mmCIF file of C-alpha atoms and ligand atoms in Angstrom:
data_model
loop_
_atom_site.group_PDB
_atom_site.id
_atom_site.type_symbol
_atom_site.label_atom_id
_atom_site.label_comp_id
_atom_site.label_asym_id
_atom_site.label_seq_id
_atom_site.Cartn_x
_atom_site.Cartn_y
_atom_site.Cartn_z
ATOM 1 C CA MET X 131 6.193 189.362 131.902
ATOM 2 C CA ILE X 132 7.292 186.570 129.387
ATOM 3 C CA THR X 133 7.182 187.583 125.798
ATOM 4 C CA LEU X 134 7.199 184.769 123.144
ATOM 5 C CA ALA X 135 7.651 185.818 119.531
ATOM 6 C CA LEU X 136 5.815 183.449 116.972
ATOM 7 C CA SER X 137 5.528 183.732 113.222
ATOM 8 C CA LYS X 138 1.986 183.715 111.454
ATOM 9 C CA GLY X 139 1.039 180.506 109.493
ATOM 10 C CA ARG X 140 2.994 176.933 110.321
ATOM 11 C CA ILE X 141 5.418 177.876 112.845
ATOM 12 C CA PHE X 142 2.285 179.520 114.722
ATOM 13 C CA ASP X 143 0.231 176.612 114.044
ATOM 14 C CA GLU X 144 2.902 174.138 114.972
ATOM 15 C CA THR X 145 3.789 175.536 118.281
ATOM 16 C CA LEU X 146 0.454 175.746 119.781
ATOM 17 C CA PRO X 147 0.409 172.106 120.604
ATOM 18 C CA LEU X 148 3.890 172.884 122.755
ATOM 19 C CA LEU X 149 2.195 175.401 124.431
ATOM 20 C CA ALA X 150 -0.631 173.360 125.342
ATOM 21 C CA ALA X 151 1.793 170.750 126.998
ATOM 22 C CA ALA X 152 2.927 173.880 129.133
ATOM 23 C CA GLY X 153 -0.528 174.762 130.004
ATOM 24 C CA ILE X 154 -0.553 177.764 127.750
ATOM 25 C CA GLN X 155 -3.388 178.589 125.682
ATOM 26 C CA VAL X 156 -3.260 181.534 122.898
ATOM 27 C CA LEU X 157 -6.427 183.307 123.407
ATOM 28 C CA GLU X 158 -6.843 184.689 120.105
ATOM 29 C CA ASP X 159 -6.618 183.492 116.407
ATOM 30 C CA PRO X 160 -3.945 185.512 114.505
ATOM 31 C CA GLU X 161 -5.640 184.568 111.239
ATOM 32 C CA THR X 162 -8.857 186.101 112.271
ATOM 33 C CA SER X 163 -7.558 188.893 114.874
ATOM 34 C CA ARG X 164 -5.560 192.090 113.752
ATOM 35 C CA LYS X 165 -3.918 192.399 116.945
ATOM 36 C CA LEU X 166 -0.093 191.716 117.124
ATOM 37 C CA ILE X 167 0.348 191.140 120.884
ATOM 38 C CA LEU X 168 -2.027 188.041 122.043
ATOM 39 C CA PRO X 169 -2.727 187.435 125.426
ATOM 40 C CA THR X 170 -2.646 183.849 126.526
ATOM 41 C CA SER X 171 -4.184 181.838 129.556
ATOM 42 C CA HIS X 172 -1.262 182.950 131.737
ATOM 43 C CA ALA X 173 -1.542 186.496 132.694
ATOM 44 C CA ASP X 174 2.368 186.798 132.439
ATOM 45 C CA VAL X 175 2.950 185.453 129.386
ATOM 46 C CA ARG X 176 2.161 186.899 125.718
ATOM 47 C CA VAL X 177 2.855 186.033 122.177
ATOM 48 C CA VAL X 178 4.128 188.883 119.991
ATOM 49 C CA LEU X 179 3.389 188.126 116.113
ATOM 50 C CA VAL X 180 6.401 189.168 113.938
ATOM 51 C CA ARG X 181 7.856 188.246 110.600
ATOM 52 C CA ALA X 182 9.338 185.113 110.209
ATOM 53 C CA SER X 183 12.846 186.581 109.677
ATOM 54 C CA ASP X 184 12.625 188.976 112.246
ATOM 55 C CA VAL X 185 12.012 186.680 115.345
ATOM 56 C CA PRO X 186 15.719 186.163 115.928
ATOM 57 C CA THR X 187 15.885 189.833 115.831
ATOM 58 C CA TYR X 188 13.140 190.506 118.447
ATOM 59 C CA VAL X 189 14.723 187.832 120.848
ATOM 60 C CA GLU X 190 18.407 189.091 120.436
ATOM 61 C CA TYR X 191 17.496 192.748 121.508
ATOM 62 C CA GLY X 192 14.961 191.618 124.184
ATOM 63 C CA GLY X 193 11.928 192.484 122.234
ATOM 64 C CA ALA X 194 10.896 188.956 123.112
ATOM 65 C CA ASP X 195 12.287 186.731 126.128
ATOM 66 C CA LEU X 196 11.731 183.822 123.671
ATOM 67 C CA GLY X 197 10.805 182.552 119.982
ATOM 68 C CA VAL X 198 10.366 179.971 117.385
ATOM 69 C CA THR X 199 12.283 180.260 114.402
ATOM 70 C CA GLY X 200 13.374 177.990 111.444
ATOM 71 C CA LYS X 201 17.006 176.460 111.483
ATOM 72 C CA ASP X 202 17.465 178.586 107.995
ATOM 73 C CA THR X 203 16.353 181.859 109.527
ATOM 74 C CA LEU X 204 18.662 181.221 112.479
ATOM 75 C CA ILE X 205 21.950 180.558 110.472
ATOM 76 C CA GLU X 206 21.242 183.539 107.980
ATOM 77 C CA HIS X 207 20.702 185.746 111.260
ATOM 78 C CA GLY X 208 23.820 184.425 112.635
ATOM 79 C CA GLY X 209 22.548 183.321 116.241
ATOM 80 C CA GLN X 210 24.409 185.957 117.876
ATOM 81 C CA GLY X 211 23.118 186.587 121.429
ATOM 82 C CA LEU X 212 20.807 183.664 121.279
ATOM 83 C CA TYR X 213 20.487 180.492 123.760
ATOM 84 C CA GLN X 214 19.144 177.538 121.418
ATOM 85 C CA PRO X 215 17.929 174.846 123.993
ATOM 86 C CA LEU X 216 15.963 173.029 121.552
ATOM 87 C CA ASP X 217 15.333 171.288 118.330
ATOM 88 C CA LEU X 218 11.472 171.636 117.962
ATOM 89 C CA LYS X 219 11.142 169.196 115.270
ATOM 90 C CA ILE X 220 8.348 171.085 113.803
ATOM 91 C CA ALA X 221 7.893 173.112 110.176
ATOM 92 C CA GLN X 222 10.311 170.481 108.968
ATOM 93 C CA CYS X 223 11.710 170.868 105.767
ATOM 94 C CA ARG X 224 15.117 170.898 103.501
ATOM 95 C CA MET X 225 17.200 173.353 102.193
ATOM 96 C CA SER X 226 17.925 172.294 98.375
ATOM 97 C CA VAL X 227 19.521 173.298 95.231
ATOM 98 C CA ALA X 228 17.191 173.367 92.022
ATOM 99 C CA VAL X 229 17.777 173.886 88.278
ATOM 100 C CA PRO X 230 15.607 174.069 85.632
ATOM 101 C CA ALA X 231 14.933 170.314 84.326
ATOM 102 C CA HIS X 232 17.124 171.196 81.110
ATOM 103 C CA PHE X 233 20.140 172.387 82.865
ATOM 104 C CA ASP X 234 22.974 170.161 83.300
ATOM 105 C CA TYR X 235 24.070 170.862 86.756
ATOM 106 C CA ALA X 236 26.514 168.016 87.352
ATOM 107 C CA SER X 237 28.652 168.843 83.871
ATOM 108 C CA ALA X 238 28.384 172.817 84.814
ATOM 109 C CA VAL X 239 30.096 172.034 88.047
ATOM 110 C CA ARG X 240 32.357 169.522 86.631
ATOM 111 C CA GLN X 241 33.727 171.790 84.063
ATOM 112 C CA GLY X 242 34.057 174.688 86.827
ATOM 113 C CA SER X 243 31.437 176.917 85.506
ATOM 114 C CA ARG X 244 30.352 180.223 87.221
ATOM 115 C CA LEU X 245 26.668 179.685 88.327
ATOM 116 C CA ARG X 246 24.311 182.312 89.103
ATOM 117 C CA VAL X 247 22.171 181.330 92.112
ATOM 118 C CA ALA X 248 19.229 183.429 93.405
ATOM 119 C CA THR X 249 18.065 182.948 96.942
ATOM 120 C CA LYS X 250 16.568 184.416 99.928
ATOM 121 C CA TYR X 251 19.520 182.341 101.927
ATOM 122 C CA THR X 252 22.580 183.864 100.744
ATOM 123 C CA ALA X 253 24.729 182.684 103.982
ATOM 124 C CA ILE X 254 23.576 179.030 103.465
ATOM 125 C CA ALA X 255 24.118 179.366 99.863
ATOM 126 C CA ARG X 256 27.727 180.864 100.070
ATOM 127 C CA GLU X 257 28.957 178.794 102.631
ATOM 128 C CA PHE X 258 27.597 175.529 100.762
ATOM 129 C CA PHE X 259 29.203 176.414 97.144
ATOM 130 C CA ALA X 260 32.434 177.318 98.671
ATOM 131 C CA GLY X 261 32.652 174.074 100.229
ATOM 132 C CA LYS X 262 32.033 172.229 96.863
ATOM 133 C CA GLY X 263 34.732 174.500 95.303
ATOM 134 C CA VAL X 264 31.849 176.178 92.745
ATOM 135 C CA HIS X 265 32.040 179.922 91.930
ATOM 136 C CA VAL X 266 28.988 181.442 92.238
ATOM 137 C CA ASP X 267 27.200 185.013 91.721
ATOM 138 C CA LEU X 268 24.456 185.229 94.496
ATOM 139 C CA ILE X 269 21.336 187.525 93.794
ATOM 140 C CA LYS X 270 19.311 187.986 96.663
ATOM 141 C CA LEU X 271 15.668 187.799 96.614
ATOM 142 C CA TYR X 272 12.951 187.833 99.089
ATOM 143 C CA GLY X 273 10.477 185.420 97.534
ATOM 144 C CA SER X 274 9.220 183.504 94.395
ATOM 145 C CA MET X 275 12.959 182.049 93.901
ATOM 146 C CA GLU X 276 11.042 179.316 91.576
ATOM 147 C CA LEU X 277 10.662 182.380 88.970
ATOM 148 C CA ALA X 278 14.344 183.236 88.549
ATOM 149 C CA PRO X 279 15.423 180.430 86.463
ATOM 150 C CA LEU X 280 12.486 180.690 84.374
ATOM 151 C CA THR X 281 12.965 184.297 83.342
ATOM 152 C CA GLY X 282 16.883 184.040 83.145
ATOM 153 C CA LEU X 283 17.623 185.870 86.302
ATOM 154 C CA ALA X 284 19.621 182.802 87.465
ATOM 155 C CA ASP X 285 20.805 179.076 86.687
ATOM 156 C CA ALA X 286 19.738 177.614 90.235
ATOM 157 C CA ILE X 287 18.021 178.459 93.138
ATOM 158 C CA VAL X 288 18.681 177.881 96.876
ATOM 159 C CA ASP X 289 15.428 177.030 98.258
ATOM 160 C CA LEU X 290 13.150 175.185 101.024
ATOM 161 C CA VAL X 291 11.623 172.087 99.944
ATOM 162 C CA SER X 292 8.868 169.895 101.159
ATOM 163 C CA THR X 293 6.784 168.129 99.025
ATOM 164 C CA GLY X 294 8.647 169.427 95.952
ATOM 165 C CA LYS X 295 5.261 170.199 94.248
ATOM 166 C CA THR X 296 6.165 173.970 93.753
ATOM 167 C CA LEU X 297 9.325 172.826 91.967
ATOM 168 C CA GLN X 298 7.532 170.365 89.809
ATOM 169 C CA ALA X 299 5.141 172.986 88.923
ATOM 170 C CA ASN X 300 7.698 175.099 87.667
ATOM 171 C CA GLN X 301 9.762 172.378 85.935
ATOM 172 C CA LEU X 302 12.412 172.462 88.308
ATOM 173 C CA VAL X 303 14.610 169.469 89.677
ATOM 174 C CA GLU X 304 16.534 169.321 93.196
ATOM 175 C CA VAL X 305 19.815 168.669 92.529
ATOM 176 C CA GLU X 306 21.370 169.097 95.669
ATOM 177 C CA HIS X 307 20.120 168.333 99.561
ATOM 178 C CA ILE X 308 22.199 171.047 101.642
ATOM 179 C CA MET X 309 20.517 170.103 104.909
ATOM 180 C CA ASP X 310 17.515 169.601 106.739
ATOM 181 C CA ILE X 311 15.445 172.277 108.303
ATOM 182 C CA SER X 312 13.551 172.227 111.410
ATOM 183 C CA SER X 313 12.489 175.045 113.961
ATOM 184 C CA ARG X 314 14.262 175.919 117.173
ATOM 185 C CA LEU X 315 13.459 177.239 120.423
ATOM 186 C CA VAL X 316 15.597 180.478 120.862
ATOM 187 C CA VAL X 317 15.965 182.336 123.945
ATOM 188 C CA ASN X 318 17.279 185.887 125.164
ATOM 189 C CA GLN X 319 20.339 185.039 127.125
ATOM 190 C CA ALA X 320 19.803 187.716 129.595
ATOM 191 C CA ALA X 321 16.149 187.012 129.862
ATOM 192 C CA LEU X 322 17.076 183.284 130.816
ATOM 193 C CA LYS X 323 18.958 184.505 133.823
ATOM 194 C CA LEU X 324 16.286 187.067 134.838
ATOM 195 C CA LYS X 325 13.401 185.297 134.385
ATOM 196 C CA GLN X 326 14.792 181.604 134.906
ATOM 197 C CA ALA X 327 11.678 180.718 137.282
ATOM 198 C CA SER X 328 9.392 181.179 134.366
ATOM 199 C CA ILE X 329 11.244 180.468 131.483
ATOM 200 C CA ARG X 330 12.685 177.026 132.709
ATOM 201 C CA PRO X 331 9.266 175.478 132.980
ATOM 202 C CA ILE X 332 8.407 176.389 129.490
ATOM 203 C CA ILE X 333 11.738 175.084 128.156
ATOM 204 C CA ASP X 334 11.259 171.369 129.966
ATOM 205 C CA ALA X 335 7.605 171.198 129.009
ATOM 206 C CA PHE X 336 8.344 171.638 125.296
ATOM 207 C CA ALA X 337 11.241 169.249 125.840
ATOM 208 C CA GLN X 338 8.733 166.609 127.223
ATOM 209 C CA ALA X 339 6.239 167.279 124.367
ATOM 210 C CA ILE X 340 9.106 166.813 122.038
ATOM 211 C CA ALA X 341 10.238 163.592 123.469
ATOM 212 C CA LYS X 342 6.767 162.262 123.688
ATOM 213 C CA THR X 343 6.106 162.891 119.534
ATOM 214 C CA ALA X 344 9.478 161.408 119.049
ATOM 215 C CA ASP X 345 8.506 158.334 121.151
ATOM 216 C CA PRO X 346 4.651 157.946 121.557
ATOM 217 C CA THR X 347 5.371 154.877 124.009
ATOM 218 C CA PRO X 348 3.984 155.824 127.536
HETATM 219 P P1 ATP U 99 9.039 186.096 105.675
HETATM 220 O O1 ATP U 99 7.771 186.068 105.638
HETATM 221 O O2 ATP U 99 9.844 186.595 106.661
HETATM 222 O O3 ATP U 99 9.789 186.559 104.294
HETATM 223 P P2 ATP U 99 8.998 183.319 104.889
HETATM 224 O O4 ATP U 99 7.322 183.823 104.271
HETATM 225 O O5 ATP U 99 9.670 182.444 104.218
HETATM 226 O O6 ATP U 99 9.367 184.655 105.564
HETATM 227 P P3 ATP U 99 7.393 181.055 106.254
HETATM 228 O O7 ATP U 99 6.967 180.672 105.007
HETATM 229 O O8 ATP U 99 6.105 181.401 107.168
HETATM 230 O O9 ATP U 99 8.315 182.343 106.338
HETATM 231 O O10 ATP U 99 8.026 180.077 106.751
HETATM 232 C C1 ATP U 99 8.787 180.332 108.077
HETATM 233 C C2 ATP U 99 9.545 178.881 108.477
HETATM 234 O O11 ATP U 99 9.073 177.831 108.148
HETATM 235 C C3 ATP U 99 10.918 178.952 107.244
HETATM 236 O O12 ATP U 99 11.977 180.061 108.206
HETATM 237 C C4 ATP U 99 10.980 177.608 107.441
HETATM 238 O O13 ATP U 99 11.997 177.143 108.227
HETATM 239 C C5 ATP U 99 10.027 176.931 107.608
HETATM 240 N N1 ATP U 99 9.508 176.488 106.261
HETATM 241 C C6 ATP U 99 9.131 177.213 105.372
HETATM 242 N N2 ATP U 99 8.748 176.838 104.042
HETATM 243 C C7 ATP U 99 8.503 175.343 104.668
HETATM 244 C C8 ATP U 99 7.563 174.300 103.941
HETATM 245 N N3 ATP U 99 7.299 174.243 102.779
HETATM 246 N N4 ATP U 99 7.323 173.046 105.080
HETATM 247 C C9 ATP U 99 7.840 173.335 106.357
HETATM 248 N N5 ATP U 99 8.500 174.094 106.494
HETATM 249 C C10 ATP U 99 8.905 175.314 105.881
HETATM 250 MG MG1 MG U 100 5.590 185.137 104.973
#
């Protein structure tokens, strides 16, 4: 049995075409089913639905053989014990620093001010500001980062941005682009050795499907 860990929402939705390229159809819709284990058209392949931030943990400890997870989540997890064969180029967005429109970020940085930064991504934020030589107090949040500067909880946030509409709606502006983010395939290292024959074809089919999307000429 091969177990693939996915999170509901964009990662699940954007992984479906890759699975289809590997000849695998998921037989239930996670938006309507209450099941956490979904069967597929392959009797020996199943999908488990876990929280996005739990995908690397499931794969690390072998609760799943494979998983799809954002680069953001992977960096925060640390990636230990995970083989990362492919950038799937799905769920693309960027990690950014944003501040209230009235906050003069550039001069705060120039003056060496200590910044209060709210984020779910503390490892990424810590490394980024350390690299810039900016002193920060990191405030760990689990959601709605945009609210932090509006309530005086923080001067800035580090968060994922795709269209920028959420920032705009909350009068926040992007002042730093930390890195581009997309989702990766992660594989349990022991499973890769023990279940080569079933896992390799999935990795290869995903790789081919990505190459086709990148260069659609036949
Ligand atoms: P959790 O439920 O564990 O708290 P989450 O709610 O942040 O996680 P999602 O919002 O489903 O999880 O995001 C899952 C992944 O999708 C993120 O880790 C990121 O890589 C990617 N992602 C998040 N927001 C966007 C976005 N606006 N556009 C594209 N990809 C995104
Ligand atoms: Mg979520």
